[in-house]
Amino acid sequence: MVSRSRLSRLIDAPPHRRCFGALAILEVALVVLALASTPLAPAALAPAGLAWIGGVAGWTLVEYLLHRFAFHLPRAHPLSRLGARQHLDHHDAPDRPPITKPLHLTLPAIGVASTAAWLVGPIALAVVSGLVGGYLAYELLHVAAHVLPEDHPFPALQRGHLAHHRDARAWFGITSPVWDHVMGTAGPPPCHRPRR
Ligand SMILES: [Zn+2]
Ligand SMILES: [Zn+2]
């Protein structure tokens, strides 16, 4: 069982609260906007629902590529301010907040993607709402991997990420291990301990 104090540690840090809150509001707003611009008929709602699921699934690849190729750039790289420095700080002190990505980096990117999708149409909006839903799951699972004990329903995902902290050449996926297997970065099977 996940204790109440463990659960409160999951959201207690103000940056985590702000991140979860902002992404949850954005996700609801994007889903409502996508539904509002889709005719309320099964023939129109089914493709929008599939587009949302496609967005969530697509997020797992976006997450893998960002983590592997953008967040592990050297600190001296000109693009390291776009997430790599914060991520390398996280590797130096894995349990110290903020574990979530800075909103000043993520919100503009979501704003640009949402505006472009709104201009394209409801299916594109449904895809972007799925991507944002996947991103919210990423932030929740990432923080959970660092603060929860291993007796919760998703220990395999947690062990994979903690294995990445022991060897940063493997296990880049947080919401899914699929792309690590496809891209050859699965590494040795993640084990229970140590918790870093
Ligand atoms: Zn981590
Ligand atoms: Zn990493």
PDB file of C-alpha atoms and ligand atoms in Angstrom:
ATOM      1  CA  MET A   1       0.000   0.000   0.000  1.00  0.00           C
ATOM      2  CA  VAL A   2       1.095   3.575  -0.676  1.00  0.00           C
ATOM      3  CA  SER A   3       0.967   5.462   2.620  1.00  0.00           C
ATOM      4  CA  ARG A   4      -0.625   8.897   2.930  1.00  0.00           C
ATOM      5  CA  SER A   5       2.714  10.520   3.838  1.00  0.00           C
ATOM      6  CA  ARG A   6       4.384   8.983   0.760  1.00  0.00           C
ATOM      7  CA  LEU A   7       1.511  10.240  -1.367  1.00  0.00           C
ATOM      8  CA  SER A   8       1.810  13.746   0.055  1.00  0.00           C
ATOM      9  CA  ARG A   9       5.567  13.716  -0.680  1.00  0.00           C
ATOM     10  CA  LEU A  10       4.603  13.065  -4.294  1.00  0.00           C
ATOM     11  CA  ILE A  11       2.876  16.435  -4.627  1.00  0.00           C
ATOM     12  CA  ASP A  12       4.252  18.413  -1.673  1.00  0.00           C
ATOM     13  CA  ALA A  13       7.080  20.268  -3.409  1.00  0.00           C
ATOM     14  CA  PRO A  14       5.633  23.542  -4.813  1.00  0.00           C
ATOM     15  CA  PRO A  15       7.252  23.074  -8.273  1.00  0.00           C
ATOM     16  CA  HIS A  16       5.630  19.633  -8.513  1.00  0.00           C
ATOM     17  CA  ARG A  17       2.218  21.008  -7.483  1.00  0.00           C
ATOM     18  CA  ARG A  18       2.486  23.811 -10.032  1.00  0.00           C
ATOM     19  CA  CYS A  19       3.553  21.391 -12.774  1.00  0.00           C
ATOM     20  CA  PHE A  20       0.818  18.794 -12.091  1.00  0.00           C
ATOM     21  CA  GLY A  21      -1.828  21.530 -11.676  1.00  0.00           C
ATOM     22  CA  ALA A  22      -0.883  23.436 -14.842  1.00  0.00           C
ATOM     23  CA  LEU A  23      -0.683  20.274 -16.975  1.00  0.00           C
ATOM     24  CA  ALA A  24      -3.992  18.911 -15.615  1.00  0.00           C
ATOM     25  CA  ILE A  25      -5.765  22.219 -16.375  1.00  0.00           C
ATOM     26  CA  LEU A  26      -4.212  22.348 -19.849  1.00  0.00           C
ATOM     27  CA  GLU A  27      -5.176  18.743 -20.565  1.00  0.00           C
ATOM     28  CA  VAL A  28      -8.821  19.326 -19.548  1.00  0.00           C
ATOM     29  CA  ALA A  29      -8.939  22.567 -21.554  1.00  0.00           C
ATOM     30  CA  LEU A  30      -7.496  20.906 -24.674  1.00  0.00           C
ATOM     31  CA  VAL A  31      -9.875  17.920 -24.440  1.00  0.00           C
ATOM     32  CA  VAL A  32     -12.863  20.263 -23.985  1.00  0.00           C
ATOM     33  CA  LEU A  33     -11.675  22.396 -26.911  1.00  0.00           C
ATOM     34  CA  ALA A  34     -11.202  19.311 -29.109  1.00  0.00           C
ATOM     35  CA  LEU A  35     -14.681  18.019 -28.171  1.00  0.00           C
ATOM     36  CA  ALA A  36     -16.254  21.442 -28.684  1.00  0.00           C
ATOM     37  CA  SER A  37     -14.881  21.602 -32.212  1.00  0.00           C
ATOM     38  CA  THR A  38     -15.932  18.018 -33.059  1.00  0.00           C
ATOM     39  CA  PRO A  39     -19.533  17.187 -34.131  1.00  0.00           C
ATOM     40  CA  LEU A  40     -21.252  15.158 -31.373  1.00  0.00           C
ATOM     41  CA  ALA A  41     -21.739  12.052 -33.537  1.00  0.00           C
ATOM     42  CA  PRO A  42     -20.034   8.643 -33.250  1.00  0.00           C
ATOM     43  CA  ALA A  43     -18.593   8.982 -36.762  1.00  0.00           C
ATOM     44  CA  ALA A  44     -16.731  12.140 -35.695  1.00  0.00           C
ATOM     45  CA  LEU A  45     -15.992  11.270 -32.060  1.00  0.00           C
ATOM     46  CA  ALA A  46     -14.349   7.893 -32.825  1.00  0.00           C
ATOM     47  CA  PRO A  47     -11.504   9.399 -34.943  1.00  0.00           C
ATOM     48  CA  ALA A  48     -11.002  12.119 -32.313  1.00  0.00           C
ATOM     49  CA  GLY A  49     -10.735   9.462 -29.582  1.00  0.00           C
ATOM     50  CA  LEU A  50      -8.270   7.447 -31.677  1.00  0.00           C
ATOM     51  CA  ALA A  51      -6.273  10.636 -32.313  1.00  0.00           C
ATOM     52  CA  TRP A  52      -6.083  11.257 -28.538  1.00  0.00           C
ATOM     53  CA  ILE A  53      -4.857   7.670 -27.971  1.00  0.00           C
ATOM     54  CA  GLY A  54      -2.352   8.171 -30.815  1.00  0.00           C
ATOM     55  CA  GLY A  55      -1.126  11.334 -29.079  1.00  0.00           C
ATOM     56  CA  VAL A  56      -0.606   9.489 -25.790  1.00  0.00           C
ATOM     57  CA  ALA A  57       1.255   6.677 -27.590  1.00  0.00           C
ATOM     58  CA  GLY A  58       3.248   9.225 -29.609  1.00  0.00           C
ATOM     59  CA  TRP A  59       4.321  10.901 -26.386  1.00  0.00           C
ATOM     60  CA  THR A  60       6.278   7.775 -25.365  1.00  0.00           C
ATOM     61  CA  LEU A  61       8.510   8.260 -28.447  1.00  0.00           C
ATOM     62  CA  VAL A  62       8.803  12.053 -27.946  1.00  0.00           C
ATOM     63  CA  GLU A  63       9.806  11.431 -24.321  1.00  0.00           C
ATOM     64  CA  TYR A  64      12.415   8.826 -25.313  1.00  0.00           C
ATOM     65  CA  LEU A  65      13.994  11.057 -27.984  1.00  0.00           C
ATOM     66  CA  LEU A  66      14.045  14.173 -25.768  1.00  0.00           C
ATOM     67  CA  HIS A  67      15.525  12.285 -22.823  1.00  0.00           C
ATOM     68  CA  ARG A  68      18.172  10.481 -24.841  1.00  0.00           C
ATOM     69  CA  PHE A  69      19.244  13.202 -27.287  1.00  0.00           C
ATOM     70  CA  ALA A  70      18.336  16.561 -25.646  1.00  0.00           C
ATOM     71  CA  PHE A  71      18.404  16.082 -21.866  1.00  0.00           C
ATOM     72  CA  HIS A  72      21.822  14.401 -21.821  1.00  0.00           C
ATOM     73  CA  LEU A  73      23.653  17.036 -23.861  1.00  0.00           C
ATOM     74  CA  PRO A  74      26.881  18.213 -22.163  1.00  0.00           C
ATOM     75  CA  ARG A  75      26.415  21.300 -19.943  1.00  0.00           C
ATOM     76  CA  ALA A  76      28.654  23.319 -22.290  1.00  0.00           C
ATOM     77  CA  HIS A  77      26.477  22.586 -25.336  1.00  0.00           C
ATOM     78  CA  PRO A  78      24.672  25.704 -26.700  1.00  0.00           C
ATOM     79  CA  LEU A  79      21.290  23.932 -26.428  1.00  0.00           C
ATOM     80  CA  SER A  80      21.838  22.649 -22.883  1.00  0.00           C
ATOM     81  CA  ARG A  81      19.613  25.424 -21.455  1.00  0.00           C
ATOM     82  CA  LEU A  82      16.622  23.732 -23.124  1.00  0.00           C
ATOM     83  CA  GLY A  83      16.284  21.084 -20.414  1.00  0.00           C
ATOM     84  CA  ALA A  84      19.694  19.361 -20.270  1.00  0.00           C
ATOM     85  CA  ARG A  85      21.145  21.410 -17.395  1.00  0.00           C
ATOM     86  CA  GLN A  86      18.075  20.855 -15.209  1.00  0.00           C
ATOM     87  CA  HIS A  87      18.115  17.149 -16.070  1.00  0.00           C
ATOM     88  CA  LEU A  88      21.832  16.769 -15.311  1.00  0.00           C
ATOM     89  CA  ASP A  89      21.213  18.562 -11.975  1.00  0.00           C
ATOM     90  CA  HIS A  90      18.499  15.958 -11.363  1.00  0.00           C
ATOM     91  CA  HIS A  91      20.999  13.159 -12.044  1.00  0.00           C
ATOM     92  CA  ASP A  92      23.386  14.747  -9.522  1.00  0.00           C
ATOM     93  CA  ALA A  93      20.675  14.845  -6.809  1.00  0.00           C
ATOM     94  CA  PRO A  94      17.846  12.509  -7.924  1.00  0.00           C
ATOM     95  CA  ASP A  95      15.509  12.964  -4.939  1.00  0.00           C
ATOM     96  CA  ARG A  96      15.851  16.746  -4.583  1.00  0.00           C
ATOM     97  CA  PRO A  97      12.933  18.814  -5.984  1.00  0.00           C
ATOM     98  CA  PRO A  98      12.222  19.968  -8.561  1.00  0.00           C
ATOM     99  CA  ILE A  99      12.099  16.616 -10.325  1.00  0.00           C
ATOM    100  CA  THR A 100       9.582  17.990 -12.847  1.00  0.00           C
ATOM    101  CA  LYS A 101      10.656  20.016 -15.888  1.00  0.00           C
ATOM    102  CA  PRO A 102      10.543  23.844 -15.509  1.00  0.00           C
ATOM    103  CA  LEU A 103       7.230  25.333 -16.662  1.00  0.00           C
ATOM    104  CA  HIS A 104       9.034  28.244 -18.359  1.00  0.00           C
ATOM    105  CA  LEU A 105      10.442  25.676 -20.808  1.00  0.00           C
ATOM    106  CA  THR A 106       7.415  23.431 -21.259  1.00  0.00           C
ATOM    107  CA  LEU A 107       4.462  25.860 -21.339  1.00  0.00           C
ATOM    108  CA  PRO A 108       5.684  27.863 -24.383  1.00  0.00           C
ATOM    109  CA  ALA A 109       6.237  24.606 -26.302  1.00  0.00           C
ATOM    110  CA  ILE A 110       2.733  23.377 -25.391  1.00  0.00           C
ATOM    111  CA  GLY A 111       1.304  26.806 -26.302  1.00  0.00           C
ATOM    112  CA  VAL A 112       2.886  26.744 -29.765  1.00  0.00           C
ATOM    113  CA  ALA A 113       1.799  23.132 -30.421  1.00  0.00           C
ATOM    114  CA  SER A 114      -1.772  23.815 -29.194  1.00  0.00           C
ATOM    115  CA  THR A 115      -2.157  26.971 -31.284  1.00  0.00           C
ATOM    116  CA  ALA A 116      -0.868  25.207 -34.403  1.00  0.00           C
ATOM    117  CA  ALA A 117      -3.226  22.272 -33.744  1.00  0.00           C
ATOM    118  CA  TRP A 118      -6.191  24.605 -33.194  1.00  0.00           C
ATOM    119  CA  LEU A 119      -5.490  26.204 -36.585  1.00  0.00           C
ATOM    120  CA  VAL A 120      -5.242  22.784 -38.294  1.00  0.00           C
ATOM    121  CA  GLY A 121      -8.440  21.276 -36.862  1.00  0.00           C
ATOM    122  CA  PRO A 122     -10.072  19.075 -34.211  1.00  0.00           C
ATOM    123  CA  ILE A 123      -8.100  15.888 -34.999  1.00  0.00           C
ATOM    124  CA  ALA A 124      -4.795  17.736 -34.605  1.00  0.00           C
ATOM    125  CA  LEU A 125      -6.133  19.225 -31.363  1.00  0.00           C
ATOM    126  CA  ALA A 126      -7.024  15.724 -30.131  1.00  0.00           C
ATOM    127  CA  VAL A 127      -3.481  14.516 -30.958  1.00  0.00           C
ATOM    128  CA  VAL A 128      -1.920  17.412 -29.015  1.00  0.00           C
ATOM    129  CA  SER A 129      -4.264  16.828 -26.056  1.00  0.00           C
ATOM    130  CA  GLY A 130      -3.067  13.192 -26.085  1.00  0.00           C
ATOM    131  CA  LEU A 131       0.563  14.344 -26.148  1.00  0.00           C
ATOM    132  CA  VAL A 132      -0.083  16.638 -23.168  1.00  0.00           C
ATOM    133  CA  GLY A 133      -1.869  13.776 -21.354  1.00  0.00           C
ATOM    134  CA  GLY A 134       1.179  11.578 -21.964  1.00  0.00           C
ATOM    135  CA  TYR A 135       3.461  14.344 -20.735  1.00  0.00           C
ATOM    136  CA  LEU A 136       1.411  14.704 -17.526  1.00  0.00           C
ATOM    137  CA  ALA A 137       1.745  10.925 -17.011  1.00  0.00           C
ATOM    138  CA  TYR A 138       5.523  11.278 -17.546  1.00  0.00           C
ATOM    139  CA  GLU A 139       5.866  13.942 -14.841  1.00  0.00           C
ATOM    140  CA  LEU A 140       3.678  11.995 -12.386  1.00  0.00           C
ATOM    141  CA  LEU A 141       5.519   8.697 -12.982  1.00  0.00           C
ATOM    142  CA  HIS A 142       8.935  10.361 -12.825  1.00  0.00           C
ATOM    143  CA  VAL A 143       8.244  11.944  -9.431  1.00  0.00           C
ATOM    144  CA  ALA A 144       6.588   8.690  -8.277  1.00  0.00           C
ATOM    145  CA  ALA A 145       9.710   6.717  -9.283  1.00  0.00           C
ATOM    146  CA  HIS A 146      11.740   8.777  -6.813  1.00  0.00           C
ATOM    147  CA  VAL A 147       9.371   9.051  -3.847  1.00  0.00           C
ATOM    148  CA  LEU A 148       7.267   5.883  -3.735  1.00  0.00           C
ATOM    149  CA  PRO A 149       8.256   2.516  -2.262  1.00  0.00           C
ATOM    150  CA  GLU A 150       8.385  -0.395  -4.679  1.00  0.00           C
ATOM    151  CA  ASP A 151       5.136  -2.041  -3.511  1.00  0.00           C
ATOM    152  CA  HIS A 152       2.875  -0.019  -5.803  1.00  0.00           C
ATOM    153  CA  PRO A 153       1.194  -1.137  -9.038  1.00  0.00           C
ATOM    154  CA  PHE A 154       3.986  -0.065 -11.429  1.00  0.00           C
ATOM    155  CA  PRO A 155       7.282  -1.319  -9.937  1.00  0.00           C
ATOM    156  CA  ALA A 156       8.737  -2.291 -13.335  1.00  0.00           C
ATOM    157  CA  LEU A 157       8.564   1.297 -14.646  1.00  0.00           C
ATOM    158  CA  GLN A 158      10.092   2.598 -11.419  1.00  0.00           C
ATOM    159  CA  ARG A 159      12.957   0.082 -11.486  1.00  0.00           C
ATOM    160  CA  GLY A 160      13.693   0.968 -15.104  1.00  0.00           C
ATOM    161  CA  HIS A 161      14.073   4.659 -14.264  1.00  0.00           C
ATOM    162  CA  LEU A 162      16.140   4.006 -11.150  1.00  0.00           C
ATOM    163  CA  ALA A 163      18.382   1.787 -13.316  1.00  0.00           C
ATOM    164  CA  HIS A 164      18.803   4.792 -15.660  1.00  0.00           C
ATOM    165  CA  HIS A 165      20.088   6.793 -12.683  1.00  0.00           C
ATOM    166  CA  ARG A 166      22.713   4.108 -12.078  1.00  0.00           C
ATOM    167  CA  ASP A 167      23.730   3.948 -15.771  1.00  0.00           C
ATOM    168  CA  ALA A 168      22.612   6.931 -17.888  1.00  0.00           C
ATOM    169  CA  ARG A 169      23.333   5.056 -21.137  1.00  0.00           C
ATOM    170  CA  ALA A 170      20.218   2.890 -20.722  1.00  0.00           C
ATOM    171  CA  TRP A 171      16.494   2.994 -19.876  1.00  0.00           C
ATOM    172  CA  PHE A 172      15.496   6.430 -21.205  1.00  0.00           C
ATOM    173  CA  GLY A 173      11.757   5.692 -21.233  1.00  0.00           C
ATOM    174  CA  ILE A 174       9.794   6.610 -18.114  1.00  0.00           C
ATOM    175  CA  THR A 175       6.172   6.025 -19.175  1.00  0.00           C
ATOM    176  CA  SER A 176       7.117   3.018 -21.328  1.00  0.00           C
ATOM    177  CA  PRO A 177      10.155   0.758 -21.858  1.00  0.00           C
ATOM    178  CA  VAL A 178       9.109  -0.009 -25.467  1.00  0.00           C
ATOM    179  CA  TRP A 179      11.464   2.437 -27.222  1.00  0.00           C
ATOM    180  CA  ASP A 180      14.441   1.297 -25.127  1.00  0.00           C
ATOM    181  CA  HIS A 181      13.842  -2.205 -26.480  1.00  0.00           C
ATOM    182  CA  VAL A 182      13.332  -0.937 -30.058  1.00  0.00           C
ATOM    183  CA  MET A 183      16.393   1.392 -30.009  1.00  0.00           C
ATOM    184  CA  GLY A 184      18.739  -1.011 -28.197  1.00  0.00           C
ATOM    185  CA  THR A 185      19.106   0.926 -24.938  1.00  0.00           C
ATOM    186  CA  ALA A 186      17.264  -1.549 -22.714  1.00  0.00           C
ATOM    187  CA  GLY A 187      20.431  -2.491 -20.815  1.00  0.00           C
ATOM    188  CA  PRO A 188      20.539  -5.242 -18.199  1.00  0.00           C
ATOM    189  CA  PRO A 189      17.202  -6.054 -16.502  1.00  0.00           C
ATOM    190  CA  PRO A 190      16.539  -3.424 -13.800  1.00  0.00           C
ATOM    191  CA  CYS A 191      16.768  -4.813 -10.269  1.00  0.00           C
ATOM    192  CA  HIS A 192      15.153  -3.790  -6.969  1.00  0.00           C
ATOM    193  CA  ARG A 193      17.971  -1.872  -5.256  1.00  0.00           C
ATOM    194  CA  PRO A 194      19.611   0.527  -4.635  1.00  0.00           C
ATOM    195  CA  ARG A 195      16.990   3.340  -4.796  1.00  0.00           C
ATOM    196  CA  ARG A 196      18.893   5.790  -7.059  1.00  0.00           C
TER     197      ARG A 196
HETATM  198 ZN    ZN B   1      14.791  10.695 -12.299  1.00  0.00          ZN
HETATM  199 ZN    ZN B   2      18.489  11.003 -17.680  1.00  0.00          ZN
END
